[in-house]
Amino acid sequence: MNQGALALNILKFLAPAVPMTVAVTVLSFTLALILGLAVGLSQISGCRPMVLLAKGYVDVLRGVPLLVQIFFIYFGLGGLLNLERFAAGVLAIGICYSAYLAEIIRSGIESIARGQHEAAASLGMSNAQALRFVILPQATRVIIPPAANEFIACLKDSSLVSIIGLRELTRAGREYYSQYFVDFQTWLLVGVVYLCMTLLLTKLTRHLEHRFAVRGFGMGVRR
Amino acid sequence: MDHDGPALRARGISKRFGDLVVVDALDLDVAVSEVVVMLGPSGSGKSTLLRCFNGLERLDAGIIEVGGVRLDPTCDTIHAVRAKVGMVFQQFNLFPHLNALDNVALAPRTVLKLPKEQALNQARERLERVGLSAKLDSYPAELSGGQQQRVAIARALAMDPQVMLFDEPTSALDPEMIGEVLAVMRDLAQSGMTMIVVSHEIGFAREVAHRVIFLDEGKILESGPPNQVLSAPRHPRAKEFFDKVL
């Protein structure tokens, strides 16, 4: 088989696994965003038990390797809760990433000047109204670039769920290798497919940053 | 206004930061349509006192009433009372993600629940009043300091406040822009707005204020018509201060 045909053959073998990689990434990151927002807001809620709980959540999840968390949730909790591989994988990545996103969201909100809270309050807005109409719209612009980094990292880390037998891109690569014993080209192409997806994401996030840019203010001036 | 008393009444209010007493058992009545300018050395508690008047600072003692309604930062009614007290900040504090029109219309839409069109029309009218009809679509970063401060005044006016508080409104401005902001404030005073102004603009105090208050160490040391307080202060601390700044 010549190199071109071999590459085509490998790509054909890998292609059906791409939707699983996308599904794990999108679902776990969505979960991470929701949990991250809740934990991030808890950290600045001023309610002491909630603050402590949220800080503990972040410290624990950031301090344990994701792979260990996947094993723990799939093998440890999975048996008790009857979790499937897919659910366990999405849950593990989603929870782990929510800790990083909580920090990003918290620091994004805290980066907004105190005067903005005071201006909103002086106009009679409640805390919730100030958060929704004044603080979050500004914080979003600060949050997008680091959150986009996490999204890309999340896509790459989705390869870890290959270990619990989910047939995503990396798993498909291993299967191809164990059938045909072609290592160099297989892993090169697996890498290229990941790279294509992350570059696509980078483009998407640039677009988002642009959309949230404000004229004459902060990054990405739009005229 | 539907009550006969003062627009703002403070009784025995105190504010401490740790051991430092910033506002010391202070009483103040401000009548409807009265313009009060508060002067004093830096650290005399002027800004803190002003921030007590809309609940941005919590009192350690005393009570404040706006239009006869108690201002209580621990109570849910605080938002309703605050909506009746406009505040203009030294650093403008406009919302940078919104254009001038939306800056002014946001609180009427969200707090007063005005329909969108009504809020926008009212915002256009307020911005016209401060001379910024041509800048409705401009974002704060595209406006000069003086223009930003005028948007901030329009934003506070959009809530139809009973009292307007000004916290050193011209201190962050380049000299050539101070005049345009003071002109807007002068118009406002002439229209009968109740105003409490912390400022170092002695000329404004002399010309526009009905009453000048000299504050030091959280206490009112002088209070009276501008001519009396500025030209013939009785308290030695006030005398010393005015000798330096006049």
Short mmCIF file of C-alpha atoms in Angstrom, two decimals:
data_model
loop_
_atom_site.label_atom_id
_atom_site.label_comp_id
_atom_site.label_asym_id
_atom_site.label_seq_id
_atom_site.Cartn_x
_atom_site.Cartn_y
_atom_site.Cartn_z
CA MET A 1 0.00 0.00 0.00
CA ASN A 2 1.45 3.41 -0.87
CA GLN A 3 1.56 6.24 1.67
CA GLY A 4 -1.42 8.12 0.21
CA ALA A 5 -3.66 5.08 0.25
CA LEU A 6 -2.48 4.19 3.74
CA ALA A 7 -3.29 7.69 5.03
CA LEU A 8 -6.72 7.54 3.44
CA ASN A 9 -7.28 4.13 4.96
CA ILE A 10 -6.32 5.35 8.44
CA LEU A 11 -8.47 8.47 8.15
CA LYS A 12 -11.46 6.38 7.05
CA PHE A 13 -10.94 4.22 10.12
CA LEU A 14 -10.65 7.23 12.44
CA ALA A 15 -13.55 9.25 11.00
CA PRO A 16 -16.45 7.39 12.67
CA ALA A 17 -14.83 8.05 16.08
CA VAL A 18 -14.74 11.83 15.62
CA PRO A 19 -18.43 12.39 16.57
CA MET A 20 -17.74 10.67 19.92
CA THR A 21 -14.81 13.01 20.62
CA VAL A 22 -17.00 15.98 19.71
CA ALA A 23 -19.91 14.71 21.83
CA VAL A 24 -17.74 14.11 24.92
CA THR A 25 -16.07 17.51 24.53
CA VAL A 26 -19.22 19.55 23.94
CA LEU A 27 -21.30 17.85 26.62
CA SER A 28 -18.61 17.86 29.29
CA PHE A 29 -17.70 21.48 28.58
CA THR A 30 -21.36 22.53 28.72
CA LEU A 31 -21.65 20.79 32.07
CA ALA A 32 -18.41 22.48 33.17
CA LEU A 33 -19.75 25.92 32.21
CA ILE A 34 -22.98 25.45 34.17
CA LEU A 35 -21.25 24.04 37.26
CA GLY A 36 -18.41 26.55 36.92
CA LEU A 37 -20.79 29.50 36.88
CA ALA A 38 -22.60 28.18 39.95
CA VAL A 39 -19.35 27.50 41.84
CA GLY A 40 -17.76 30.78 40.68
CA LEU A 41 -20.76 32.80 41.86
CA SER A 42 -20.83 30.87 45.15
CA GLN A 43 -17.24 31.88 45.76
CA ILE A 44 -18.17 35.56 45.66
CA SER A 45 -21.63 35.19 47.21
CA GLY A 46 -20.45 36.45 50.59
CA CYS A 47 -22.36 33.60 52.24
CA ARG A 48 -19.64 31.92 54.27
CA PRO A 49 -20.72 28.25 54.07
CA MET A 50 -21.20 28.57 50.30
CA VAL A 51 -17.83 30.27 49.87
CA LEU A 52 -16.06 27.55 51.85
CA LEU A 53 -17.85 24.78 50.00
CA ALA A 54 -17.02 26.32 46.62
CA LYS A 55 -13.38 26.88 47.53
CA GLY A 56 -13.10 23.30 48.76
CA TYR A 57 -14.66 22.03 45.54
CA VAL A 58 -12.14 23.94 43.43
CA ASP A 59 -9.13 22.97 45.56
CA VAL A 60 -9.96 19.26 45.55
CA LEU A 61 -10.80 18.95 41.87
CA ARG A 62 -7.82 21.00 40.73
CA GLY A 63 -5.50 18.97 42.90
CA VAL A 64 -6.27 15.49 41.55
CA PRO A 65 -5.26 14.27 38.05
CA LEU A 66 -8.16 14.08 35.62
CA LEU A 67 -7.25 10.50 34.76
CA VAL A 68 -7.61 9.51 38.41
CA GLN A 69 -10.96 11.31 38.56
CA ILE A 70 -12.14 9.38 35.49
CA PHE A 71 -11.10 6.07 37.10
CA PHE A 72 -12.73 7.06 40.35
CA ILE A 73 -16.02 8.04 38.74
CA TYR A 74 -16.18 5.12 36.29
CA PHE A 75 -14.80 2.30 38.42
CA GLY A 76 -15.40 3.74 41.88
CA LEU A 77 -18.77 5.44 41.63
CA GLY A 78 -19.83 3.83 38.36
CA GLY A 79 -20.38 0.49 40.04
CA LEU A 80 -22.50 2.04 42.77
CA LEU A 81 -24.45 4.40 40.54
CA ASN A 82 -24.63 2.13 37.52
CA LEU A 83 -22.98 4.71 35.26
CA GLU A 84 -22.26 3.90 31.66
CA ARG A 85 -18.85 4.71 30.17
CA PHE A 86 -20.19 7.68 28.27
CA ALA A 87 -21.97 9.22 31.24
CA ALA A 88 -19.00 8.57 33.51
CA GLY A 89 -16.57 10.12 31.03
CA VAL A 90 -18.66 13.24 30.45
CA LEU A 91 -19.31 13.62 34.17
CA ALA A 92 -15.64 13.24 35.11
CA ILE A 93 -14.35 15.75 32.55
CA GLY A 94 -17.25 18.14 33.16
CA ILE A 95 -16.74 18.21 36.92
CA CYS A 96 -12.98 18.52 36.66
CA TYR A 97 -13.16 21.40 34.17
CA SER A 98 -15.85 23.16 36.17
CA ALA A 99 -13.23 23.82 38.85
CA TYR A 100 -10.97 25.64 36.38
CA LEU A 101 -13.91 27.52 34.86
CA ALA A 102 -15.15 28.54 38.30
CA GLU A 103 -11.81 30.24 38.92
CA ILE A 104 -11.90 31.93 35.52
CA ILE A 105 -15.47 33.14 36.03
CA ARG A 106 -14.75 34.30 39.58
CA SER A 107 -11.67 36.26 38.58
CA GLY A 108 -13.49 37.66 35.54
CA ILE A 109 -16.27 39.01 37.74
CA GLU A 110 -13.80 40.31 40.32
CA SER A 111 -11.88 42.13 37.57
CA ILE A 112 -14.84 44.46 37.05
CA ALA A 113 -14.23 47.71 38.92
CA ARG A 114 -16.03 48.28 42.21
CA GLY A 115 -17.42 51.51 40.79
CA GLN A 116 -19.57 49.48 38.40
CA HIS A 117 -21.29 47.70 41.30
CA GLU A 118 -21.75 51.03 43.07
CA ALA A 119 -23.15 52.76 40.00
CA ALA A 120 -25.65 49.93 39.50
CA ALA A 121 -26.59 49.97 43.18
CA SER A 122 -26.98 53.76 43.22
CA LEU A 123 -29.52 53.44 40.41
CA GLY A 124 -31.61 51.11 42.54
CA MET A 125 -30.60 47.81 40.93
CA SER A 126 -30.64 44.69 43.06
CA ASN A 127 -27.50 42.54 43.22
CA ALA A 128 -29.02 40.12 40.72
CA GLN A 129 -29.91 42.92 38.30
CA ALA A 130 -26.45 44.44 38.61
CA LEU A 131 -24.87 41.07 37.94
CA ARG A 132 -27.04 40.35 34.93
CA PHE A 133 -27.07 43.74 33.19
CA VAL A 134 -23.82 45.36 34.29
CA ILE A 135 -21.26 42.92 35.64
CA LEU A 136 -21.64 39.71 33.62
CA PRO A 137 -21.78 41.42 30.19
CA GLN A 138 -18.45 43.05 30.99
CA ALA A 139 -16.98 39.99 32.69
CA THR A 140 -17.86 37.84 29.68
CA ARG A 141 -15.34 39.69 27.57
CA VAL A 142 -12.66 39.02 30.15
CA ILE A 143 -13.74 35.39 30.57
CA ILE A 144 -13.88 34.36 26.90
CA PRO A 145 -10.14 34.06 26.08
CA PRO A 146 -9.15 31.91 29.10
CA ALA A 147 -12.39 29.90 28.84
CA ALA A 148 -11.59 29.24 25.18
CA ASN A 149 -8.22 27.88 26.29
CA GLU A 150 -10.04 25.51 28.61
CA PHE A 151 -12.37 24.43 25.80
CA ILE A 152 -9.39 23.49 23.65
CA ALA A 153 -7.72 21.72 26.57
CA CYS A 154 -11.01 19.91 27.20
CA LEU A 155 -11.09 18.66 23.60
CA LYS A 156 -7.59 17.26 23.98
CA ASP A 157 -8.31 15.76 27.39
CA SER A 158 -11.32 13.95 25.96
CA SER A 159 -8.68 11.47 24.70
CA LEU A 160 -8.37 10.25 28.31
CA VAL A 161 -11.77 8.57 28.21
CA SER A 162 -10.33 6.12 25.66
CA ILE A 163 -8.98 4.34 28.74
CA ILE A 164 -12.43 3.40 29.98
CA GLY A 165 -13.30 2.05 26.53
CA LEU A 166 -15.19 4.89 24.90
CA ARG A 167 -14.54 4.63 21.18
CA GLU A 168 -13.41 8.17 20.47
CA LEU A 169 -10.53 9.35 18.30
CA THR A 170 -7.62 8.14 20.43
CA ARG A 171 -9.28 4.78 21.05
CA ALA A 172 -9.80 4.37 17.30
CA GLY A 173 -6.11 5.10 16.78
CA ARG A 174 -5.16 2.37 19.23
CA GLU A 175 -7.50 -0.08 17.52
CA TYR A 176 -6.03 0.68 14.11
CA TYR A 177 -2.54 0.18 15.47
CA SER A 178 -3.35 -3.10 17.13
CA GLN A 179 -4.91 -4.45 13.91
CA TYR A 180 -2.33 -3.26 11.41
CA PHE A 181 0.77 -2.44 13.49
CA VAL A 182 1.31 0.89 11.75
CA ASP A 183 2.42 3.24 14.50
CA PHE A 184 4.10 6.28 12.99
CA GLN A 185 1.40 7.13 10.45
CA THR A 186 -1.49 6.25 12.78
CA TRP A 187 -0.45 8.54 15.61
CA LEU A 188 0.65 11.25 13.22
CA LEU A 189 -2.82 11.30 11.66
CA VAL A 190 -4.61 11.10 15.01
CA GLY A 191 -2.61 14.18 15.97
CA VAL A 192 -3.48 15.93 12.72
CA VAL A 193 -7.21 15.30 13.21
CA TYR A 194 -7.03 16.74 16.76
CA LEU A 195 -5.09 19.71 15.43
CA CYS A 196 -7.72 20.38 12.75
CA MET A 197 -10.42 20.41 15.41
CA THR A 198 -8.52 22.68 17.81
CA LEU A 199 -7.66 25.13 15.01
CA LEU A 200 -11.33 25.25 14.12
CA LEU A 201 -12.12 26.03 17.77
CA THR A 202 -9.49 28.76 17.86
CA LYS A 203 -11.15 30.39 14.88
CA LEU A 204 -14.53 30.11 16.55
CA THR A 205 -13.30 31.74 19.77
CA ARG A 206 -11.67 34.62 17.86
CA HIS A 207 -15.07 35.21 16.32
CA LEU A 208 -16.68 35.19 19.77
CA GLU A 209 -14.13 37.66 21.16
CA HIS A 210 -14.90 39.93 18.26
CA ARG A 211 -18.62 39.69 18.83
CA PHE A 212 -18.28 40.74 22.46
CA ALA A 213 -15.82 43.53 21.76
CA VAL A 214 -17.02 47.05 22.52
CA ARG A 215 -15.98 50.07 20.48
CA GLY A 216 -13.02 51.86 21.92
CA PHE A 217 -12.94 49.66 24.99
CA GLY A 218 -10.75 46.69 25.87
CA MET A 219 -9.53 44.21 23.31
CA GLY A 220 -10.58 43.75 19.70
CA VAL A 221 -11.75 47.18 18.69
CA ARG A 222 -14.72 46.98 16.34
CA ARG A 223 -15.64 49.97 14.22
CA MET B 1 -43.03 65.10 46.66
CA ASP B 2 -45.83 63.89 48.84
CA HIS B 3 -44.55 64.84 52.25
CA ASP B 4 -43.88 68.20 53.88
CA GLY B 5 -40.59 67.51 55.65
CA PRO B 6 -37.06 67.86 54.35
CA ALA B 7 -35.93 66.00 51.21
CA LEU B 8 -33.25 64.35 53.27
CA ARG B 9 -33.00 64.02 57.01
CA ALA B 10 -30.02 62.57 58.90
CA ARG B 11 -30.11 62.09 62.64
CA GLY B 12 -27.13 61.09 64.76
CA ILE B 13 -25.43 59.19 61.97
CA SER B 14 -22.00 57.67 62.60
CA LYS B 15 -19.68 55.68 60.42
CA ARG B 16 -16.44 54.05 61.54
CA PHE B 17 -13.76 52.24 59.59
CA GLY B 18 -12.19 50.11 62.30
CA ASP B 19 -11.15 52.56 65.03
CA LEU B 20 -11.34 55.55 62.75
CA VAL B 21 -14.51 57.60 63.19
CA VAL B 22 -15.25 59.05 59.75
CA VAL B 23 -18.73 60.42 60.39
CA ASP B 24 -19.36 61.43 63.98
CA ALA B 25 -22.95 61.61 65.29
CA LEU B 26 -23.97 64.03 62.59
CA ASP B 27 -27.36 65.70 62.04
CA LEU B 28 -28.39 67.25 58.73
CA ASP B 29 -31.63 68.36 57.11
CA VAL B 30 -31.70 69.26 53.44
CA ALA B 31 -34.83 71.05 52.27
CA VAL B 32 -36.59 70.35 49.00
CA SER B 33 -34.87 72.26 46.15
CA GLU B 34 -31.99 73.21 48.42
CA VAL B 35 -28.44 73.09 47.04
CA VAL B 36 -25.87 72.18 49.69
CA VAL B 37 -22.15 72.18 48.98
CA MET B 38 -19.95 70.30 51.41
CA LEU B 39 -16.34 71.42 51.74
CA GLY B 40 -13.53 70.21 53.91
CA PRO B 41 -9.98 68.90 53.94
CA SER B 42 -9.37 65.50 52.40
CA GLY B 43 -10.13 62.77 54.89
CA SER B 44 -12.75 64.95 56.57
CA GLY B 45 -15.47 62.40 55.80
CA LYS B 46 -17.27 64.32 53.02
CA SER B 47 -17.39 61.50 50.49
CA THR B 48 -18.17 58.87 53.09
CA LEU B 49 -21.03 61.00 54.39
CA LEU B 50 -22.38 61.38 50.87
CA ARG B 51 -22.16 57.62 50.34
CA CYS B 52 -24.13 57.09 53.55
CA PHE B 53 -26.97 59.12 52.02
CA ASN B 54 -27.71 56.40 49.45
CA GLY B 55 -26.70 53.42 51.53
CA LEU B 56 -23.42 52.65 49.77
CA GLU B 57 -21.94 52.79 53.26
CA ARG B 58 -23.67 51.13 56.18
CA LEU B 59 -24.27 53.31 59.18
CA ASP B 60 -22.91 52.32 62.56
CA ALA B 61 -25.54 54.51 64.21
CA GLY B 62 -28.32 56.93 63.40
CA ILE B 63 -31.03 57.12 60.79
CA ILE B 64 -31.40 58.63 57.35
CA GLU B 65 -34.74 59.42 55.71
CA VAL B 66 -35.27 60.31 52.07
CA GLY B 67 -38.60 61.99 51.40
CA GLY B 68 -39.78 60.69 54.75
CA VAL B 69 -38.83 57.06 53.97
CA ARG B 70 -36.22 55.37 56.11
CA LEU B 71 -33.06 54.28 54.29
CA ASP B 72 -32.09 50.90 55.70
CA PRO B 73 -29.27 49.00 53.96
CA THR B 74 -30.24 45.78 55.72
CA CYS B 75 -33.75 45.87 54.30
CA ASP B 76 -35.08 45.01 50.84
CA THR B 77 -36.57 48.49 50.49
CA ILE B 78 -33.04 49.87 50.12
CA HIS B 79 -33.25 49.44 46.34
CA ALA B 80 -36.46 51.44 46.11
CA VAL B 81 -35.05 54.24 48.27
CA ARG B 82 -31.77 54.30 46.35
CA ALA B 83 -33.67 54.64 43.09
CA LYS B 84 -34.93 57.97 44.45
CA VAL B 85 -31.41 59.22 45.24
CA GLY B 86 -29.28 59.94 42.20
CA MET B 87 -25.52 59.73 42.52
CA VAL B 88 -22.78 61.15 40.33
CA PHE B 89 -19.31 59.76 40.96
CA GLN B 90 -15.88 61.30 40.67
CA GLN B 91 -14.84 58.57 38.22
CA PHE B 92 -18.16 58.72 36.27
CA ASN B 93 -18.61 54.92 36.50
CA LEU B 94 -20.50 54.71 33.22
CA PHE B 95 -21.22 51.21 31.96
CA PRO B 96 -18.48 50.76 29.33
CA HIS B 97 -20.32 48.02 27.42
CA LEU B 98 -23.33 50.22 26.69
CA ASN B 99 -23.64 53.33 24.52
CA ALA B 100 -24.75 56.63 26.03
CA LEU B 101 -28.42 56.00 25.29
CA ASP B 102 -28.44 52.54 26.86
CA ASN B 103 -26.42 53.76 29.85
CA VAL B 104 -29.24 56.19 30.60
CA ALA B 105 -32.11 53.82 29.72
CA LEU B 106 -30.85 50.70 31.55
CA ALA B 107 -32.07 51.46 35.08
CA PRO B 108 -35.49 52.80 34.00
CA ARG B 109 -35.97 49.60 31.99
CA THR B 110 -34.76 47.16 34.63
CA VAL B 111 -35.64 48.88 37.91
CA LEU B 112 -38.73 50.89 36.95
CA LYS B 113 -39.76 48.30 34.31
CA LEU B 114 -40.55 50.98 31.74
CA PRO B 115 -41.33 49.68 28.24
CA LYS B 116 -38.31 49.86 25.94
CA GLU B 117 -39.54 52.68 23.71
CA GLN B 118 -40.63 54.83 26.62
CA ALA B 119 -37.28 54.33 28.39
CA LEU B 120 -35.34 55.18 25.24
CA ASN B 121 -37.42 58.29 24.54
CA GLN B 122 -36.94 59.45 28.09
CA ALA B 123 -33.20 58.73 27.83
CA ARG B 124 -32.98 60.84 24.63
CA GLU B 125 -34.74 63.65 26.43
CA ARG B 126 -32.35 63.47 29.43
CA LEU B 127 -29.29 63.41 27.18
CA GLU B 128 -30.63 66.41 25.30
CA ARG B 129 -30.98 68.20 28.62
CA VAL B 130 -27.24 67.74 29.28
CA GLY B 131 -26.42 68.79 25.71
CA LEU B 132 -25.47 65.39 24.32
CA SER B 133 -28.11 64.73 21.65
CA ALA B 134 -25.32 64.16 19.14
CA LYS B 135 -23.67 61.41 21.21
CA LEU B 136 -26.50 58.92 21.78
CA ASP B 137 -24.69 56.08 20.02
CA SER B 138 -21.24 56.78 21.44
CA TYR B 139 -19.65 54.41 23.90
CA PRO B 140 -18.10 55.86 27.07
CA ALA B 141 -14.57 55.25 25.80
CA GLU B 142 -15.36 57.44 22.78
CA LEU B 143 -16.42 60.39 24.94
CA SER B 144 -14.35 63.04 26.69
CA GLY B 145 -14.33 63.15 30.49
CA GLY B 146 -16.74 66.06 30.53
CA GLN B 147 -19.12 64.29 28.17
CA GLN B 148 -18.93 61.10 30.24
CA GLN B 149 -19.77 62.99 33.40
CA ARG B 150 -22.75 64.63 31.66
CA VAL B 151 -23.99 61.19 30.54
CA ALA B 152 -23.61 60.08 34.17
CA ILE B 153 -25.75 63.02 35.29
CA ALA B 154 -28.37 62.17 32.65
CA ARG B 155 -28.29 58.54 33.82
CA ALA B 156 -29.03 59.58 37.40
CA LEU B 157 -31.75 62.00 36.25
CA ALA B 158 -33.48 59.24 34.29
CA MET B 159 -34.66 57.75 37.57
CA ASP B 160 -36.45 61.02 38.47
CA PRO B 161 -34.58 61.28 41.77
CA GLN B 162 -35.78 63.38 44.69
CA VAL B 163 -32.19 64.14 45.69
CA MET B 164 -29.01 64.24 43.63
CA LEU B 165 -25.64 63.51 45.25
CA PHE B 166 -22.44 64.67 43.56
CA ASP B 167 -19.18 63.16 44.79
CA GLU B 168 -16.40 65.48 43.56
CA PRO B 169 -17.94 65.46 40.06
CA THR B 170 -15.22 67.61 38.47
CA SER B 171 -12.12 66.36 40.31
CA ALA B 172 -11.18 63.82 37.62
CA LEU B 173 -11.68 66.26 34.74
CA ASP B 174 -9.23 68.28 32.69
CA PRO B 175 -9.62 71.98 33.52
CA GLU B 176 -11.23 72.86 30.19
CA MET B 177 -14.03 70.35 30.79
CA ILE B 178 -14.97 71.41 34.30
CA GLY B 179 -17.07 74.31 33.04
CA GLU B 180 -19.44 72.19 30.93
CA VAL B 181 -20.22 69.90 33.88
CA LEU B 182 -20.71 72.80 36.30
CA ALA B 183 -23.03 74.45 33.75
CA VAL B 184 -25.23 71.35 33.70
CA MET B 185 -25.26 71.28 37.51
CA ARG B 186 -26.16 74.97 37.63
CA ASP B 187 -29.12 74.37 35.28
CA LEU B 188 -30.19 71.50 37.45
CA ALA B 189 -30.05 73.63 40.59
CA GLN B 190 -32.09 76.34 38.88
CA SER B 191 -34.71 73.78 37.89
CA GLY B 192 -35.33 73.14 41.57
CA MET B 193 -33.45 69.86 42.05
CA THR B 194 -32.39 69.07 45.60
CA MET B 195 -28.61 68.67 45.45
CA ILE B 196 -25.84 67.72 47.85
CA VAL B 197 -22.46 68.39 46.31
CA VAL B 198 -19.02 67.44 47.59
CA SER B 199 -16.64 69.64 45.65
CA HIS B 200 -13.58 71.83 45.74
CA GLU B 201 -15.15 74.28 43.29
CA ILE B 202 -15.40 77.29 45.57
CA GLY B 203 -16.76 79.43 42.73
CA PHE B 204 -19.63 77.01 42.20
CA ALA B 205 -20.34 76.97 45.93
CA ARG B 206 -20.39 80.75 46.12
CA GLU B 207 -22.60 81.13 43.07
CA VAL B 208 -25.03 78.21 43.22
CA ALA B 209 -25.19 76.87 46.77
CA HIS B 210 -27.91 77.91 49.16
CA ARG B 211 -25.86 76.57 51.99
CA VAL B 212 -22.22 75.65 52.44
CA ILE B 213 -21.16 73.12 55.01
CA PHE B 214 -17.62 72.81 56.30
CA LEU B 215 -16.81 69.35 57.50
CA ASP B 216 -13.82 68.18 59.52
CA GLU B 217 -13.19 64.88 61.28
CA GLY B 218 -16.72 63.75 60.54
CA LYS B 219 -18.39 66.76 62.14
CA ILE B 220 -20.12 69.81 60.71
CA LEU B 221 -18.08 72.78 61.94
CA GLU B 222 -19.73 75.47 59.83
CA SER B 223 -23.06 75.65 58.11
CA GLY B 224 -24.62 78.69 56.52
CA PRO B 225 -25.01 80.84 53.42
CA PRO B 226 -21.94 80.74 51.12
CA ASN B 227 -20.89 84.32 51.85
CA GLN B 228 -20.93 83.83 55.57
CA VAL B 229 -19.09 80.48 55.60
CA LEU B 230 -16.57 81.28 52.87
CA SER B 231 -15.78 84.86 53.79
CA ALA B 232 -16.26 84.94 57.53
CA PRO B 233 -15.84 81.45 58.96
CA ARG B 234 -16.07 81.38 62.73
CA HIS B 235 -14.37 78.09 63.49
CA PRO B 236 -10.55 78.25 63.45
CA ARG B 237 -10.27 74.99 61.46
CA ALA B 238 -12.56 76.37 58.78
CA LYS B 239 -10.66 79.67 58.77
CA GLU B 240 -7.38 77.82 58.31
CA PHE B 241 -8.82 75.73 55.45
CA PHE B 242 -10.32 78.66 53.55
CA ASP B 243 -7.13 80.72 53.99
CA LYS B 244 -5.33 77.93 52.13
CA VAL B 245 -7.79 77.33 49.30
CA LEU B 246 -9.23 80.77 48.61
#
